[in-house]
């Protein structure tokens, strides 16, 4: 899993994103899909029988009941996963052994220019999908295996203190994301809630509680309606910036002494090839002719 975020960043760059924020947002989405499918769904489906997997596609109406049977069987694995991947990841984050080794190699074996004040940017595409995956595990197994909740509580509590320290003292903001990662968090949280409610319908069905299953359906509908409301109410803020923010940015640019040189460099930054002066070539006799000449009739 350590090599997945850099590979997804490479895919995002190949996809055509130019800005670093666009690359990180696209890579974050890719890593999130890969993590949820590879860690959660692949583990749940592989832990069940082949016939049980076929039932997912042959009987779509019975999916909640099948999930209620299959998902609890992997509770022990995910508790161990939180202990190994989650807690170990926090210890690696606070010690930063890999960046320490990379910095040692760069300082002693690289011929590049050393920057003593270099501070890395926060890797949203690496850490955010892991946090959302643990949120999915917490929502899903809060009903099926509540024993996982204390381990997740310790993880998020220590993670809050740890990442707060990292944000203040270790990482340096290299770019302005403008909250572009929040829709990813919101959509994943809504998915986790709806997925938990679908499993709850199956659990109550297995326990012969049809009334309880019927009451969960309106809750799932209300969750989807809330998601629709948030999309209409708050989503435009992430694409259309308020005029107050733009005015503040313009005033900061006016006070920036390097802005004049930047504007002057834009004149020669790009020139349309059609507007370039005509190039001439010289033949052996020293006579200059046009590259594109009209053929003689």
PDB file of C-alpha atoms in Angstrom, residues 74-256:
ATOM      1  CA  UNK A  74     -14.362 -10.612   8.945  1.00  0.00           C
ATOM      2  CA  UNK A  75     -14.650  -8.593  12.157  1.00  0.00           C
ATOM      3  CA  UNK A  76     -11.565 -10.191  13.705  1.00  0.00           C
ATOM      4  CA  UNK A  77      -9.503  -9.442  10.624  1.00  0.00           C
ATOM      5  CA  UNK A  78     -10.460  -5.764  10.592  1.00  0.00           C
ATOM      6  CA  UNK A  79      -9.766  -5.378  14.307  1.00  0.00           C
ATOM      7  CA  UNK A  80      -6.295  -6.750  13.633  1.00  0.00           C
ATOM      8  CA  UNK A  81      -6.014  -4.462  10.607  1.00  0.00           C
ATOM      9  CA  UNK A  82      -6.748  -1.408  12.749  1.00  0.00           C
ATOM     10  CA  UNK A  83      -4.096  -2.491  15.240  1.00  0.00           C
ATOM     11  CA  UNK A  84      -1.420  -3.258  12.655  1.00  0.00           C
ATOM     12  CA  UNK A  85      -2.033  -0.702   9.931  1.00  0.00           C
ATOM     13  CA  UNK A  86      -3.650   2.081  11.956  1.00  0.00           C
ATOM     14  CA  UNK A  87      -1.587   2.191  15.115  1.00  0.00           C
ATOM     15  CA  UNK A  88       1.617   1.265  13.307  1.00  0.00           C
ATOM     16  CA  UNK A  89       0.937   3.977  10.735  1.00  0.00           C
ATOM     17  CA  UNK A  90       0.645   6.564  13.493  1.00  0.00           C
ATOM     18  CA  UNK A  91       3.959   5.475  14.994  1.00  0.00           C
ATOM     19  CA  UNK A  92       5.632   5.687  11.586  1.00  0.00           C
ATOM     20  CA  UNK A  93       4.127   9.121  11.061  1.00  0.00           C
ATOM     21  CA  UNK A  94       5.492  10.497  14.323  1.00  0.00           C
ATOM     22  CA  UNK A  95       8.944   8.971  13.829  1.00  0.00           C
ATOM     23  CA  UNK A  96       9.075   9.601  10.046  1.00  0.00           C
ATOM     24  CA  UNK A  97      11.697   6.920   9.439  1.00  0.00           C
ATOM     25  CA  UNK A  98      11.275   6.784   5.659  1.00  0.00           C
ATOM     26  CA  UNK A  99      11.679  10.563   5.161  1.00  0.00           C
ATOM     27  CA  UNK A 100      14.650  10.450   7.547  1.00  0.00           C
ATOM     28  CA  UNK A 101      16.393   7.788   5.452  1.00  0.00           C
ATOM     29  CA  UNK A 102      15.532   9.628   2.231  1.00  0.00           C
ATOM     30  CA  UNK A 103      16.909  12.881   3.633  1.00  0.00           C
ATOM     31  CA  UNK A 104      20.109  11.124   4.737  1.00  0.00           C
ATOM     32  CA  UNK A 105      20.625   9.699   1.251  1.00  0.00           C
ATOM     33  CA  UNK A 106      19.873  13.034  -0.375  1.00  0.00           C
ATOM     34  CA  UNK A 107      22.326  14.934   1.810  1.00  0.00           C
ATOM     35  CA  UNK A 108      25.200  12.470   1.529  1.00  0.00           C
ATOM     36  CA  UNK A 109      24.879  10.904  -1.897  1.00  0.00           C
ATOM     37  CA  UNK A 110      23.020  13.465  -3.982  1.00  0.00           C
ATOM     38  CA  UNK A 111      24.762  16.285  -5.795  1.00  0.00           C
ATOM     39  CA  UNK A 112      21.719  18.529  -5.736  1.00  0.00           C
ATOM     40  CA  UNK A 113      21.466  21.786  -3.852  1.00  0.00           C
ATOM     41  CA  UNK A 114      20.610  21.250  -0.204  1.00  0.00           C
ATOM     42  CA  UNK A 115      17.785  23.231   1.295  1.00  0.00           C
ATOM     43  CA  UNK A 116      18.076  23.413   5.061  1.00  0.00           C
ATOM     44  CA  UNK A 117      14.621  24.961   5.438  1.00  0.00           C
ATOM     45  CA  UNK A 118      12.816  22.403   3.284  1.00  0.00           C
ATOM     46  CA  UNK A 119       9.471  21.301   4.728  1.00  0.00           C
ATOM     47  CA  UNK A 120       7.269  18.721   2.983  1.00  0.00           C
ATOM     48  CA  UNK A 121       3.654  19.289   2.052  1.00  0.00           C
ATOM     49  CA  UNK A 122       0.896  17.285   3.683  1.00  0.00           C
ATOM     50  CA  UNK A 123       0.182  14.131   1.623  1.00  0.00           C
ATOM     51  CA  UNK A 124      -3.600  14.315   1.368  1.00  0.00           C
ATOM     52  CA  UNK A 125      -3.723  11.527  -1.195  1.00  0.00           C
ATOM     53  CA  UNK A 126      -1.874   9.170   1.160  1.00  0.00           C
ATOM     54  CA  UNK A 127      -3.417   9.749   4.594  1.00  0.00           C
ATOM     55  CA  UNK A 128      -6.976  10.837   3.834  1.00  0.00           C
ATOM     56  CA  UNK A 129      -8.112   7.516   2.241  1.00  0.00           C
ATOM     57  CA  UNK A 130      -6.851   5.575   5.275  1.00  0.00           C
ATOM     58  CA  UNK A 131      -8.858   7.784   7.629  1.00  0.00           C
ATOM     59  CA  UNK A 132     -11.979   7.372   5.504  1.00  0.00           C
ATOM     60  CA  UNK A 133     -11.479   3.604   5.387  1.00  0.00           C
ATOM     61  CA  UNK A 134     -11.357   3.441   9.173  1.00  0.00           C
ATOM     62  CA  UNK A 135     -14.485   5.579   9.271  1.00  0.00           C
ATOM     63  CA  UNK A 136     -16.192   3.038   7.017  1.00  0.00           C
ATOM     64  CA  UNK A 137     -15.089   0.226   9.328  1.00  0.00           C
ATOM     65  CA  UNK A 138     -16.398   2.116  12.343  1.00  0.00           C
ATOM     66  CA  UNK A 139     -19.824   2.744  10.821  1.00  0.00           C
ATOM     67  CA  UNK A 140     -20.138  -0.789   9.456  1.00  0.00           C
ATOM     68  CA  UNK A 141     -19.021  -2.754  12.505  1.00  0.00           C
ATOM     69  CA  UNK A 142     -20.599  -0.500  15.121  1.00  0.00           C
ATOM     70  CA  UNK A 143     -23.703  -2.640  14.712  1.00  0.00           C
ATOM     71  CA  UNK A 144     -22.109  -6.010  13.975  1.00  0.00           C
ATOM     72  CA  UNK A 145     -18.968  -6.060  16.128  1.00  0.00           C
ATOM     73  CA  UNK A 146     -18.818  -3.121  18.567  1.00  0.00           C
ATOM     74  CA  UNK A 147     -15.521  -4.449  19.923  1.00  0.00           C
ATOM     75  CA  UNK A 148     -13.749  -2.597  17.106  1.00  0.00           C
ATOM     76  CA  UNK A 149     -14.957   0.795  18.361  1.00  0.00           C
ATOM     77  CA  UNK A 150     -12.463   1.196  21.272  1.00  0.00           C
ATOM     78  CA  UNK A 151      -9.553   0.538  18.914  1.00  0.00           C
ATOM     79  CA  UNK A 152     -10.898   3.079  16.429  1.00  0.00           C
ATOM     80  CA  UNK A 153     -11.495   5.567  19.239  1.00  0.00           C
ATOM     81  CA  UNK A 154      -7.860   5.284  20.305  1.00  0.00           C
ATOM     82  CA  UNK A 155      -6.740   5.620  16.688  1.00  0.00           C
ATOM     83  CA  UNK A 156      -8.739   8.779  15.978  1.00  0.00           C
ATOM     84  CA  UNK A 157      -7.899  10.342  19.358  1.00  0.00           C
ATOM     85  CA  UNK A 158      -4.168   9.802  18.974  1.00  0.00           C
ATOM     86  CA  UNK A 159      -4.406  10.689  15.291  1.00  0.00           C
ATOM     87  CA  UNK A 160      -6.013  14.037  16.097  1.00  0.00           C
ATOM     88  CA  UNK A 161      -3.176  14.973  18.448  1.00  0.00           C
ATOM     89  CA  UNK A 162      -0.539  13.619  16.081  1.00  0.00           C
ATOM     90  CA  UNK A 163      -1.760  15.263  12.887  1.00  0.00           C
ATOM     91  CA  UNK A 164      -2.361  18.534  14.705  1.00  0.00           C
ATOM     92  CA  UNK A 165       1.295  18.521  15.711  1.00  0.00           C
ATOM     93  CA  UNK A 166       2.370  17.536  12.202  1.00  0.00           C
ATOM     94  CA  UNK A 167       0.333  20.328  10.635  1.00  0.00           C
ATOM     95  CA  UNK A 168       1.772  22.939  12.975  1.00  0.00           C
ATOM     96  CA  UNK A 169       5.397  21.834  13.237  1.00  0.00           C
ATOM     97  CA  UNK A 170       6.284  19.466  10.386  1.00  0.00           C
ATOM     98  CA  UNK A 171       4.314  20.026   7.209  1.00  0.00           C
ATOM     99  CA  UNK A 172       4.253  23.269   5.288  1.00  0.00           C
ATOM    100  CA  UNK A 173       1.263  24.346   3.165  1.00  0.00           C
ATOM    101  CA  UNK A 174       2.540  24.336  -0.404  1.00  0.00           C
ATOM    102  CA  UNK A 175      -0.789  24.958  -2.104  1.00  0.00           C
ATOM    103  CA  UNK A 176      -4.294  26.211  -1.416  1.00  0.00           C
ATOM    104  CA  UNK A 177      -6.823  23.400  -1.784  1.00  0.00           C
ATOM    105  CA  UNK A 178      -9.848  25.666  -1.152  1.00  0.00           C
ATOM    106  CA  UNK A 179     -11.630  22.801   0.587  1.00  0.00           C
ATOM    107  CA  UNK A 180     -11.635  20.615  -2.527  1.00  0.00           C
ATOM    108  CA  UNK A 181     -11.093  17.486  -0.420  1.00  0.00           C
ATOM    109  CA  UNK A 182     -14.171  18.025   1.735  1.00  0.00           C
ATOM    110  CA  UNK A 183     -16.667  16.704  -0.877  1.00  0.00           C
ATOM    111  CA  UNK A 184     -14.642  13.477  -0.961  1.00  0.00           C
ATOM    112  CA  UNK A 185     -14.926  13.157   2.820  1.00  0.00           C
ATOM    113  CA  UNK A 186     -18.627  13.994   2.757  1.00  0.00           C
ATOM    114  CA  UNK A 187     -19.497  11.526  -0.004  1.00  0.00           C
ATOM    115  CA  UNK A 188     -17.512   8.731   1.632  1.00  0.00           C
ATOM    116  CA  UNK A 189     -19.215   9.390   4.978  1.00  0.00           C
ATOM    117  CA  UNK A 190     -22.664   9.282   3.375  1.00  0.00           C
ATOM    118  CA  UNK A 191     -21.718   6.038   1.627  1.00  0.00           C
ATOM    119  CA  UNK A 192     -20.593   4.554   4.949  1.00  0.00           C
ATOM    120  CA  UNK A 193     -23.869   5.527   6.614  1.00  0.00           C
ATOM    121  CA  UNK A 194     -26.025   4.099   3.826  1.00  0.00           C
ATOM    122  CA  UNK A 195     -23.943   0.920   3.726  1.00  0.00           C
ATOM    123  CA  UNK A 196     -24.364   0.493   7.483  1.00  0.00           C
ATOM    124  CA  UNK A 197     -28.123   0.993   7.160  1.00  0.00           C
ATOM    125  CA  UNK A 198     -28.341  -1.611   4.386  1.00  0.00           C
ATOM    126  CA  UNK A 199     -26.528  -4.101   6.602  1.00  0.00           C
ATOM    127  CA  UNK A 200     -28.853  -3.175   9.478  1.00  0.00           C
ATOM    128  CA  UNK A 201     -31.841  -4.102   7.311  1.00  0.00           C
ATOM    129  CA  UNK A 202     -30.276  -7.511   6.694  1.00  0.00           C
ATOM    130  CA  UNK A 203     -29.400  -8.033  10.366  1.00  0.00           C
ATOM    131  CA  UNK A 204     -32.922  -7.251  11.534  1.00  0.00           C
ATOM    132  CA  UNK A 205     -34.253  -9.515   8.799  1.00  0.00           C
ATOM    133  CA  UNK A 206     -32.113 -12.410  10.031  1.00  0.00           C
ATOM    134  CA  UNK A 207     -33.360 -11.841  13.569  1.00  0.00           C
ATOM    135  CA  UNK A 208     -36.969 -11.997  12.366  1.00  0.00           C
ATOM    136  CA  UNK A 209     -37.669  -8.344  13.161  1.00  0.00           C
ATOM    137  CA  UNK A 210     -39.528  -7.060  10.096  1.00  0.00           C
ATOM    138  CA  UNK A 211     -40.777  -3.940  11.879  1.00  0.00           C
ATOM    139  CA  UNK A 212     -37.231  -2.873  12.761  1.00  0.00           C
ATOM    140  CA  UNK A 213     -36.105  -3.490   9.173  1.00  0.00           C
ATOM    141  CA  UNK A 214     -38.978  -1.380   7.888  1.00  0.00           C
ATOM    142  CA  UNK A 215     -38.031   1.515  10.174  1.00  0.00           C
ATOM    143  CA  UNK A 216     -34.445   1.527   8.872  1.00  0.00           C
ATOM    144  CA  UNK A 217     -35.584   2.178   5.292  1.00  0.00           C
ATOM    145  CA  UNK A 218     -36.868   5.729   6.030  1.00  0.00           C
ATOM    146  CA  UNK A 219     -33.584   6.479   7.798  1.00  0.00           C
ATOM    147  CA  UNK A 220     -31.652   5.524   4.660  1.00  0.00           C
ATOM    148  CA  UNK A 221     -33.972   7.687   2.556  1.00  0.00           C
ATOM    149  CA  UNK A 222     -33.483  10.637   4.924  1.00  0.00           C
ATOM    150  CA  UNK A 223     -29.713  10.164   4.681  1.00  0.00           C
ATOM    151  CA  UNK A 224     -29.848  10.320   0.887  1.00  0.00           C
ATOM    152  CA  UNK A 225     -32.105  13.382   1.014  1.00  0.00           C
ATOM    153  CA  UNK A 226     -29.637  15.060   3.364  1.00  0.00           C
ATOM    154  CA  UNK A 227     -26.852  14.281   0.917  1.00  0.00           C
ATOM    155  CA  UNK A 228     -28.906  15.811  -1.888  1.00  0.00           C
ATOM    156  CA  UNK A 229     -29.544  18.926   0.204  1.00  0.00           C
ATOM    157  CA  UNK A 230     -25.849  19.317   1.012  1.00  0.00           C
ATOM    158  CA  UNK A 231     -24.998  18.920  -2.663  1.00  0.00           C
ATOM    159  CA  UNK A 232     -27.340  21.733  -3.668  1.00  0.00           C
ATOM    160  CA  UNK A 233     -26.592  23.973  -0.695  1.00  0.00           C
ATOM    161  CA  UNK A 234     -22.835  23.676  -0.229  1.00  0.00           C
ATOM    162  CA  UNK A 235     -21.369  22.093  -3.361  1.00  0.00           C
ATOM    163  CA  UNK A 236     -21.386  25.346  -5.412  1.00  0.00           C
ATOM    164  CA  UNK A 237     -19.074  26.887  -2.806  1.00  0.00           C
ATOM    165  CA  UNK A 238     -16.332  24.467  -3.840  1.00  0.00           C
ATOM    166  CA  UNK A 239     -16.509  25.425  -7.517  1.00  0.00           C
ATOM    167  CA  UNK A 240     -17.599  29.086  -7.559  1.00  0.00           C
ATOM    168  CA  UNK A 241     -15.446  31.132  -5.225  1.00  0.00           C
ATOM    169  CA  UNK A 242     -17.138  34.016  -3.355  1.00  0.00           C
ATOM    170  CA  UNK A 243     -16.391  37.547  -4.509  1.00  0.00           C
ATOM    171  CA  UNK A 244     -14.928  38.351  -1.086  1.00  0.00           C
ATOM    172  CA  UNK A 245     -12.214  35.740  -1.559  1.00  0.00           C
ATOM    173  CA  UNK A 246     -11.400  36.964  -5.061  1.00  0.00           C
ATOM    174  CA  UNK A 247     -11.208  40.601  -3.925  1.00  0.00           C
ATOM    175  CA  UNK A 248      -8.874  39.609  -1.099  1.00  0.00           C
ATOM    176  CA  UNK A 249      -6.669  37.733  -3.557  1.00  0.00           C
ATOM    177  CA  UNK A 250      -6.542  40.721  -5.934  1.00  0.00           C
ATOM    178  CA  UNK A 251      -5.521  43.052  -3.121  1.00  0.00           C
ATOM    179  CA  UNK A 252      -2.773  40.672  -2.061  1.00  0.00           C
ATOM    180  CA  UNK A 253      -1.512  40.599  -5.651  1.00  0.00           C
ATOM    181  CA  UNK A 254      -1.491  44.392  -5.770  1.00  0.00           C
ATOM    182  CA  UNK A 255       0.727  44.525  -2.678  1.00  0.00           C
ATOM    183  CA  UNK A 256       3.074  41.869  -4.018  1.00  0.00           C
TER     184      UNK A 256
END
